[in-house]
Amino acid sequence: MNSFSDLFATPWFWSAFCGWTIAQCIKMSADLLRTGRLDLSYLVSTGGMPSAHSALVSALAASLGLTEGFGSPAAIIAFCMAGITMFDAAGVRNAAGHQARILNKLLDELFHEHRLSETRLKELLGHTRLEVFVGMLIGILTAMLIVSRWPGALYGGG
């Protein structure tokens, strides 16, 4: 690869990008069905079903494995990073969201009894294990589709 634009000519980039985009669009569509209004902020939101972060890293790891071999250094690094990302989404970020809900409830109680400024914390930070799992499936399926359609991309040239 000789230039930055070559990044956009790889199945790895498009697998990761499309996995993330599909997951975010699913969230936005679900909200549209639920509320009857289109909220474009879902395209850059965190949390919710499915996990777009999990879709992105799973698509990247799967596409690298399919094209470079699952034992290649790039694929192994991608799988490790995917594992860390998904563990973090379902663990640390999910716990932070739970703590934010509790703090917001405390702020509500204090705000209604006293004159305090009401600054709310973002609650939808992490994911449940199911949200991470569905994001992972979306990523893997997206990578399989893109790599299968990419000329000469499958490992071994087939």
GROMACS .gro file of N, CA, C and O in nm, residues 2 5 7 11-13 17 22 24 28 30 35 43 47 62 64 69 85 90-91 108 115 120 130 134 141 147 149 151:
model
  116
    2ASN      N    1   0.058   0.212  -0.089
    2ASN     CA    2   0.142   0.329  -0.104
    2ASN      C    3   0.077   0.458  -0.058
    2ASN      O    4   0.145   0.556  -0.035
    5SER      N    5  -0.538   0.633   0.054
    5SER     CA    6  -0.658   0.590  -0.017
    5SER      C    7  -0.661   0.439  -0.039
    5SER      O    8  -0.768   0.381  -0.059
    7LEU      N    9  -0.629   0.224   0.181
    7LEU     CA   10  -0.705   0.170   0.293
    7LEU      C   11  -0.847   0.133   0.250
    7LEU      O   12  -0.901   0.030   0.290
   11PRO      N   13  -1.072  -0.549   0.179
   11PRO     CA   14  -1.190  -0.610   0.240
   11PRO      C   15  -1.192  -0.594   0.391
   11PRO      O   16  -1.298  -0.599   0.454
   12TRP      N   17  -1.077  -0.568   0.451
   12TRP     CA   18  -1.070  -0.552   0.597
   12TRP      C   19  -1.139  -0.423   0.639
   12TRP      O   20  -1.218  -0.422   0.734
   13PHE      N   21  -1.106  -0.314   0.570
   13PHE     CA   22  -1.171  -0.187   0.602
   13PHE      C   23  -1.322  -0.197   0.580
   13PHE      O   24  -1.401  -0.158   0.667
   17PHE      N   25  -1.609  -0.148   0.860
   17PHE     CA   26  -1.698  -0.032   0.843
   17PHE      C   27  -1.843  -0.076   0.824
   17PHE      O   28  -1.934  -0.020   0.887
   22ILE      N   29  -2.402  -0.141   0.984
   22ILE     CA   30  -2.522  -0.225   0.993
   22ILE      C   31  -2.575  -0.226   1.135
   22ILE      O   32  -2.696  -0.210   1.158
   24GLN      N   33  -2.532  -0.003   1.378
   24GLN     CA   34  -2.586   0.129   1.413
   24GLN      C   35  -2.721   0.152   1.344
   24GLN      O   36  -2.813   0.208   1.404
   28MET      N   37  -3.093   0.236   1.505
   28MET     CA   38  -3.172   0.351   1.461
   28MET      C   39  -3.310   0.305   1.410
   28MET      O   40  -3.411   0.367   1.442
   30ALA      N   41  -3.474   0.028   1.494
   30ALA     CA   42  -3.553  -0.019   1.608
   30ALA      C   43  -3.615   0.099   1.683
   30ALA      O   44  -3.731   0.095   1.724
   35THR      N   45  -4.057   0.464   1.834
   35THR     CA   46  -4.100   0.601   1.862
   35THR      C   47  -4.174   0.668   1.746
   35THR      O   48  -4.240   0.769   1.767
   43LEU      N   49  -2.669   0.684   1.490
   43LEU     CA   50  -2.557   0.646   1.404
   43LEU      C   51  -2.423   0.661   1.474
   43LEU      O   52  -2.324   0.602   1.431
   47GLY      N   53  -2.377   0.187   2.328
   47GLY     CA   54  -2.473   0.105   2.400
   47GLY      C   55  -2.590   0.063   2.313
   47GLY      O   56  -2.605   0.109   2.200
   62ALA      N   57  -1.253  -1.139   1.164
   62ALA     CA   58  -1.298  -1.245   1.073
   62ALA      C   59  -1.245  -1.223   0.932
   62ALA      O   60  -1.200  -1.318   0.866
   64LEU      N   61  -0.976  -1.059   0.839
   64LEU     CA   62  -0.832  -1.088   0.839
   64LEU      C   63  -0.806  -1.238   0.842
   64LEU      O   64  -0.719  -1.289   0.772
   69GLY      N   65  -0.540  -1.593   0.675
   69GLY     CA   66  -0.525  -1.716   0.751
   69GLY      C   67  -0.547  -1.687   0.898
   69GLY      O   68  -0.503  -1.584   0.949
   85THR      N   69  -1.215  -0.572   2.345
   85THR     CA   70  -1.322  -0.476   2.319
   85THR      C   71  -1.457  -0.529   2.367
   85THR      O   72  -1.533  -0.458   2.432
   90ALA      N   73  -1.912  -0.543   2.762
   90ALA     CA   74  -2.007  -0.614   2.847
   90ALA      C   75  -1.973  -0.604   2.995
   90ALA      O   76  -2.057  -0.631   3.080
   91GLY      N   77  -1.852  -0.562   3.026
   91GLY     CA   78  -1.809  -0.556   3.165
   91GLY      C   79  -1.800  -0.415   3.217
   91GLY      O   80  -1.894  -0.360   3.275
  108ASP      N   81  -3.176   1.316   4.077
  108ASP     CA   82  -3.319   1.347   4.068
  108ASP      C   83  -3.377   1.377   4.206
  108ASP      O   84  -3.450   1.474   4.224
  115ARG      N   85  -3.224   2.309   4.548
  115ARG     CA   86  -3.197   2.382   4.424
  115ARG      C   87  -3.054   2.353   4.378
  115ARG      O   88  -2.960   2.421   4.418
  120ARG      N   89  -2.701   1.553   3.397
  120ARG     CA   90  -2.723   1.409   3.393
  120ARG      C   91  -2.604   1.338   3.330
  120ARG      O   92  -2.537   1.392   3.244
  130LEU      N   93  -2.580  -1.040   2.556
  130LEU     CA   94  -2.657  -1.068   2.435
  130LEU      C   95  -2.631  -0.962   2.328
  130LEU      O   96  -2.614  -0.996   2.210
  134VAL      N   97  -2.478  -1.057   1.966
  134VAL     CA   98  -2.545  -1.024   1.839
  134VAL      C   99  -2.456  -0.935   1.754
  134VAL      O  100  -2.445  -0.954   1.632
  141LEU      N  101  -2.076  -1.231   1.008
  141LEU     CA  102  -2.154  -1.252   0.885
  141LEU      C  103  -2.123  -1.145   0.779
  141LEU      O  104  -2.114  -1.176   0.660
  147VAL      N  105  -1.590  -1.063   0.215
  147VAL     CA  106  -1.473  -1.137   0.169
  147VAL      C  107  -1.511  -1.234   0.057
  147VAL      O  108  -1.437  -1.250  -0.040
  149ARG      N  109  -1.724  -1.194  -0.168
  149ARG     CA  110  -1.750  -1.116  -0.290
  149ARG      C  111  -1.626  -1.041  -0.338
  149ARG      O  112  -1.627  -0.985  -0.447
  151PRO      N  113  -1.275  -1.000  -0.498
  151PRO     CA  114  -1.196  -1.079  -0.592
  151PRO      C  115  -1.062  -1.124  -0.533
  151PRO      O  116  -0.981  -1.043  -0.492
   0.00000   0.00000   0.00000
